[in-house]
């Protein structure tokens, strides 16, 4: 959401996800190409982590929310994943850098439709 705001775009007006109360639809749209490599991988790794499973068992606030300890573990895993590098067009880039490029690439395309928008796609 911060990157989207920084590019001068409204994170709540998306293309594919429907706008709804307190849902950043554009952020969800842009995150789709990263879902498997970032979000899903973090969750799968978390469930292999004994510390996370203990935090889940001990600190679940309700069946719909996690306790502070489990959230902290996921937050740290997310920040580490954003720093991890992957190959893109022959060079290594961190996920955060790829996301930055996607957001500002979309902005350039919206300003000038002659500029092609090509988001990062996991292969």
JSON list of C-alpha atoms in Angstrom, two decimals:
[
{"chain": "A", "resi": 1, "resn": "UNK", "atom": "CA", "xyz": [0.00, 0.00, 0.00]},
{"chain": "A", "resi": 2, "resn": "UNK", "atom": "CA", "xyz": [2.89, 2.33, 0.80]},
{"chain": "A", "resi": 3, "resn": "UNK", "atom": "CA", "xyz": [4.50, 1.76, -2.60]},
{"chain": "A", "resi": 4, "resn": "UNK", "atom": "CA", "xyz": [1.18, 2.43, -4.31]},
{"chain": "A", "resi": 5, "resn": "UNK", "atom": "CA", "xyz": [0.67, 5.66, -2.38]},
{"chain": "A", "resi": 6, "resn": "UNK", "atom": "CA", "xyz": [4.26, 6.62, -3.17]},
{"chain": "A", "resi": 7, "resn": "UNK", "atom": "CA", "xyz": [3.54, 6.23, -6.89]},
{"chain": "A", "resi": 8, "resn": "UNK", "atom": "CA", "xyz": [0.56, 8.58, -6.55]},
{"chain": "A", "resi": 9, "resn": "UNK", "atom": "CA", "xyz": [-2.04, 5.86, -7.09]},
{"chain": "A", "resi": 10, "resn": "UNK", "atom": "CA", "xyz": [-5.09, 4.99, -5.01]},
{"chain": "A", "resi": 11, "resn": "UNK", "atom": "CA", "xyz": [-4.60, 1.52, -3.48]},
{"chain": "A", "resi": 12, "resn": "UNK", "atom": "CA", "xyz": [-8.35, 1.09, -3.03]},
{"chain": "A", "resi": 13, "resn": "UNK", "atom": "CA", "xyz": [-9.24, 1.35, -6.74]},
{"chain": "A", "resi": 14, "resn": "UNK", "atom": "CA", "xyz": [-8.27, -1.91, -8.40]},
{"chain": "A", "resi": 15, "resn": "UNK", "atom": "CA", "xyz": [-8.79, -3.53, -11.76]},
{"chain": "A", "resi": 16, "resn": "UNK", "atom": "CA", "xyz": [-9.69, -7.12, -10.83]},
{"chain": "A", "resi": 17, "resn": "UNK", "atom": "CA", "xyz": [-10.51, -7.12, -7.13]},
{"chain": "A", "resi": 18, "resn": "UNK", "atom": "CA", "xyz": [-13.76, -5.45, -6.24]},
{"chain": "A", "resi": 19, "resn": "UNK", "atom": "CA", "xyz": [-13.58, -2.31, -4.15]},
{"chain": "A", "resi": 20, "resn": "UNK", "atom": "CA", "xyz": [-15.07, -2.84, -0.71]},
{"chain": "A", "resi": 21, "resn": "UNK", "atom": "CA", "xyz": [-14.81, -1.25, 2.70]},
{"chain": "A", "resi": 22, "resn": "UNK", "atom": "CA", "xyz": [-11.22, -1.14, 3.95]},
{"chain": "A", "resi": 23, "resn": "UNK", "atom": "CA", "xyz": [-9.88, -3.41, 1.16]},
{"chain": "A", "resi": 24, "resn": "UNK", "atom": "CA", "xyz": [-6.96, -2.14, -0.91]},
{"chain": "A", "resi": 25, "resn": "UNK", "atom": "CA", "xyz": [-8.11, -3.66, -4.21]},
{"chain": "A", "resi": 26, "resn": "UNK", "atom": "CA", "xyz": [-5.17, -2.37, -6.29]},
{"chain": "A", "resi": 27, "resn": "UNK", "atom": "CA", "xyz": [-2.72, -3.75, -3.73]},
{"chain": "A", "resi": 28, "resn": "UNK", "atom": "CA", "xyz": [-4.46, -7.13, -4.04]},
{"chain": "A", "resi": 29, "resn": "UNK", "atom": "CA", "xyz": [-4.31, -6.90, -7.85]},
{"chain": "A", "resi": 30, "resn": "UNK", "atom": "CA", "xyz": [-0.59, -6.17, -7.86]},
{"chain": "A", "resi": 31, "resn": "UNK", "atom": "CA", "xyz": [0.14, -8.82, -5.24]},
{"chain": "A", "resi": 32, "resn": "UNK", "atom": "CA", "xyz": [-1.37, -11.64, -7.35]},
{"chain": "A", "resi": 33, "resn": "UNK", "atom": "CA", "xyz": [1.83, -12.28, -9.30]},
{"chain": "A", "resi": 34, "resn": "UNK", "atom": "CA", "xyz": [3.71, -12.64, -5.99]},
{"chain": "A", "resi": 35, "resn": "UNK", "atom": "CA", "xyz": [1.17, -14.77, -4.14]},
{"chain": "A", "resi": 36, "resn": "UNK", "atom": "CA", "xyz": [2.82, -18.17, -4.64]},
{"chain": "A", "resi": 37, "resn": "UNK", "atom": "CA", "xyz": [6.43, -17.01, -4.28]},
{"chain": "A", "resi": 38, "resn": "UNK", "atom": "CA", "xyz": [5.91, -14.67, -1.32]},
{"chain": "A", "resi": 39, "resn": "UNK", "atom": "CA", "xyz": [2.66, -15.23, 0.58]},
{"chain": "A", "resi": 40, "resn": "UNK", "atom": "CA", "xyz": [2.15, -18.96, 0.11]},
{"chain": "A", "resi": 41, "resn": "UNK", "atom": "CA", "xyz": [5.83, -19.73, 0.67]},
{"chain": "A", "resi": 42, "resn": "UNK", "atom": "CA", "xyz": [5.84, -17.78, 3.96]},
{"chain": "A", "resi": 43, "resn": "UNK", "atom": "CA", "xyz": [2.82, -19.71, 5.22]},
{"chain": "A", "resi": 44, "resn": "UNK", "atom": "CA", "xyz": [4.23, -23.09, 4.17]},
{"chain": "A", "resi": 45, "resn": "UNK", "atom": "CA", "xyz": [7.56, -22.31, 5.85]},
{"chain": "A", "resi": 46, "resn": "UNK", "atom": "CA", "xyz": [5.76, -21.08, 8.97]},
{"chain": "A", "resi": 47, "resn": "UNK", "atom": "CA", "xyz": [3.91, -24.37, 9.39]},
{"chain": "A", "resi": 48, "resn": "UNK", "atom": "CA", "xyz": [7.26, -26.19, 9.29]},
{"chain": "A", "resi": 49, "resn": "UNK", "atom": "CA", "xyz": [8.51, -23.96, 12.12]},
{"chain": "A", "resi": 50, "resn": "UNK", "atom": "CA", "xyz": [8.05, -25.43, 15.59]},
{"chain": "A", "resi": 51, "resn": "UNK", "atom": "CA", "xyz": [8.13, -21.93, 17.15]},
{"chain": "A", "resi": 52, "resn": "UNK", "atom": "CA", "xyz": [5.23, -20.76, 14.95]},
{"chain": "A", "resi": 53, "resn": "UNK", "atom": "CA", "xyz": [3.14, -23.85, 15.71]},
{"chain": "A", "resi": 54, "resn": "UNK", "atom": "CA", "xyz": [3.65, -23.32, 19.45]},
{"chain": "A", "resi": 55, "resn": "UNK", "atom": "CA", "xyz": [2.68, -19.65, 19.10]},
{"chain": "A", "resi": 56, "resn": "UNK", "atom": "CA", "xyz": [-0.39, -20.68, 17.15]},
{"chain": "A", "resi": 57, "resn": "UNK", "atom": "CA", "xyz": [-1.46, -23.16, 19.81]},
{"chain": "A", "resi": 58, "resn": "UNK", "atom": "CA", "xyz": [-0.74, -20.84, 22.72]},
{"chain": "A", "resi": 59, "resn": "UNK", "atom": "CA", "xyz": [-1.80, -17.43, 21.44]},
{"chain": "A", "resi": 60, "resn": "UNK", "atom": "CA", "xyz": [-4.67, -17.75, 19.00]},
{"chain": "A", "resi": 61, "resn": "UNK", "atom": "CA", "xyz": [-7.06, -14.96, 19.94]},
{"chain": "A", "resi": 62, "resn": "UNK", "atom": "CA", "xyz": [-9.98, -16.51, 18.10]},
{"chain": "A", "resi": 63, "resn": "UNK", "atom": "CA", "xyz": [-10.58, -18.85, 15.19]},
{"chain": "A", "resi": 64, "resn": "UNK", "atom": "CA", "xyz": [-10.24, -15.83, 12.85]},
{"chain": "A", "resi": 65, "resn": "UNK", "atom": "CA", "xyz": [-7.21, -14.06, 14.29]},
{"chain": "A", "resi": 66, "resn": "UNK", "atom": "CA", "xyz": [-3.72, -14.84, 15.48]},
{"chain": "A", "resi": 67, "resn": "UNK", "atom": "CA", "xyz": [-2.04, -13.83, 18.69]},
{"chain": "A", "resi": 68, "resn": "UNK", "atom": "CA", "xyz": [0.74, -11.27, 18.81]},
{"chain": "A", "resi": 69, "resn": "UNK", "atom": "CA", "xyz": [3.56, -13.82, 18.92]},
{"chain": "A", "resi": 70, "resn": "UNK", "atom": "CA", "xyz": [2.34, -15.68, 15.81]},
{"chain": "A", "resi": 71, "resn": "UNK", "atom": "CA", "xyz": [1.83, -12.38, 13.97]},
{"chain": "A", "resi": 72, "resn": "UNK", "atom": "CA", "xyz": [5.35, -11.26, 14.89]},
{"chain": "A", "resi": 73, "resn": "UNK", "atom": "CA", "xyz": [6.80, -14.49, 13.47]},
{"chain": "A", "resi": 74, "resn": "UNK", "atom": "CA", "xyz": [4.88, -14.01, 10.20]},
{"chain": "A", "resi": 75, "resn": "UNK", "atom": "CA", "xyz": [5.83, -10.33, 9.98]},
{"chain": "A", "resi": 76, "resn": "UNK", "atom": "CA", "xyz": [9.54, -11.14, 10.36]},
{"chain": "A", "resi": 77, "resn": "UNK", "atom": "CA", "xyz": [9.26, -13.93, 7.77]},
{"chain": "A", "resi": 78, "resn": "UNK", "atom": "CA", "xyz": [7.57, -11.51, 5.35]},
{"chain": "A", "resi": 79, "resn": "UNK", "atom": "CA", "xyz": [10.30, -8.90, 5.76]},
{"chain": "A", "resi": 80, "resn": "UNK", "atom": "CA", "xyz": [13.00, -11.54, 5.22]},
{"chain": "A", "resi": 81, "resn": "UNK", "atom": "CA", "xyz": [11.23, -12.79, 2.09]},
{"chain": "A", "resi": 82, "resn": "UNK", "atom": "CA", "xyz": [11.06, -9.27, 0.65]},
{"chain": "A", "resi": 83, "resn": "UNK", "atom": "CA", "xyz": [14.87, -9.12, 0.87]},
{"chain": "A", "resi": 84, "resn": "UNK", "atom": "CA", "xyz": [15.40, -12.49, -0.86]},
{"chain": "A", "resi": 85, "resn": "UNK", "atom": "CA", "xyz": [16.60, -12.30, -4.44]},
{"chain": "A", "resi": 86, "resn": "UNK", "atom": "CA", "xyz": [15.23, -14.07, -7.51]},
{"chain": "A", "resi": 87, "resn": "UNK", "atom": "CA", "xyz": [16.21, -14.04, -11.16]},
{"chain": "A", "resi": 88, "resn": "UNK", "atom": "CA", "xyz": [14.42, -11.64, -13.46]},
{"chain": "A", "resi": 89, "resn": "UNK", "atom": "CA", "xyz": [15.47, -11.17, -17.06]},
{"chain": "A", "resi": 90, "resn": "UNK", "atom": "CA", "xyz": [19.01, -12.31, -16.39]},
{"chain": "A", "resi": 91, "resn": "UNK", "atom": "CA", "xyz": [19.66, -10.41, -13.16]},
{"chain": "A", "resi": 92, "resn": "UNK", "atom": "CA", "xyz": [19.00, -10.99, -9.47]},
{"chain": "A", "resi": 93, "resn": "UNK", "atom": "CA", "xyz": [16.57, -8.67, -7.72]},
{"chain": "A", "resi": 94, "resn": "UNK", "atom": "CA", "xyz": [14.96, -8.67, -4.29]},
{"chain": "A", "resi": 95, "resn": "UNK", "atom": "CA", "xyz": [11.20, -9.12, -4.15]},
{"chain": "A", "resi": 96, "resn": "UNK", "atom": "CA", "xyz": [10.76, -5.62, -2.75]},
{"chain": "A", "resi": 97, "resn": "UNK", "atom": "CA", "xyz": [12.65, -4.19, -5.72]},
{"chain": "A", "resi": 98, "resn": "UNK", "atom": "CA", "xyz": [10.46, -6.19, -8.11]},
{"chain": "A", "resi": 99, "resn": "UNK", "atom": "CA", "xyz": [7.32, -4.90, -6.39]},
{"chain": "A", "resi": 100, "resn": "UNK", "atom": "CA", "xyz": [8.63, -1.36, -6.59]},
{"chain": "A", "resi": 101, "resn": "UNK", "atom": "CA", "xyz": [9.24, -1.81, -10.33]},
{"chain": "A", "resi": 102, "resn": "UNK", "atom": "CA", "xyz": [5.74, -3.19, -10.86]},
{"chain": "A", "resi": 103, "resn": "UNK", "atom": "CA", "xyz": [4.01, -0.34, -9.04]},
{"chain": "A", "resi": 104, "resn": "UNK", "atom": "CA", "xyz": [5.97, 2.41, -10.75]},
{"chain": "A", "resi": 105, "resn": "UNK", "atom": "CA", "xyz": [5.76, 0.58, -14.09]},
{"chain": "A", "resi": 106, "resn": "UNK", "atom": "CA", "xyz": [1.97, 0.59, -13.77]},
{"chain": "A", "resi": 107, "resn": "UNK", "atom": "CA", "xyz": [2.06, 4.28, -12.96]},
{"chain": "A", "resi": 108, "resn": "UNK", "atom": "CA", "xyz": [4.12, 5.02, -16.08]},
{"chain": "A", "resi": 109, "resn": "UNK", "atom": "CA", "xyz": [1.70, 2.98, -18.20]},
{"chain": "A", "resi": 110, "resn": "UNK", "atom": "CA", "xyz": [-1.31, 4.83, -16.79]},
{"chain": "A", "resi": 111, "resn": "UNK", "atom": "CA", "xyz": [0.39, 8.15, -17.55]},
{"chain": "A", "resi": 112, "resn": "UNK", "atom": "CA", "xyz": [1.33, 7.08, -21.08]},
{"chain": "A", "resi": 113, "resn": "UNK", "atom": "CA", "xyz": [-0.41, 4.03, -22.59]},
{"chain": "A", "resi": 114, "resn": "UNK", "atom": "CA", "xyz": [2.41, 3.73, -25.15]},
{"chain": "A", "resi": 115, "resn": "UNK", "atom": "CA", "xyz": [4.64, 2.50, -22.33]},
{"chain": "A", "resi": 116, "resn": "UNK", "atom": "CA", "xyz": [4.08, -1.22, -21.95]},
{"chain": "A", "resi": 117, "resn": "UNK", "atom": "CA", "xyz": [3.33, -2.52, -18.44]},
{"chain": "A", "resi": 118, "resn": "UNK", "atom": "CA", "xyz": [4.93, -5.89, -17.78]},
{"chain": "A", "resi": 119, "resn": "UNK", "atom": "CA", "xyz": [4.62, -7.17, -14.20]},
{"chain": "A", "resi": 120, "resn": "UNK", "atom": "CA", "xyz": [6.99, -9.72, -12.73]},
{"chain": "A", "resi": 121, "resn": "UNK", "atom": "CA", "xyz": [5.70, -13.26, -13.20]},
{"chain": "A", "resi": 122, "resn": "UNK", "atom": "CA", "xyz": [7.09, -16.29, -11.43]},
{"chain": "A", "resi": 123, "resn": "UNK", "atom": "CA", "xyz": [8.14, -19.06, -13.78]}
]
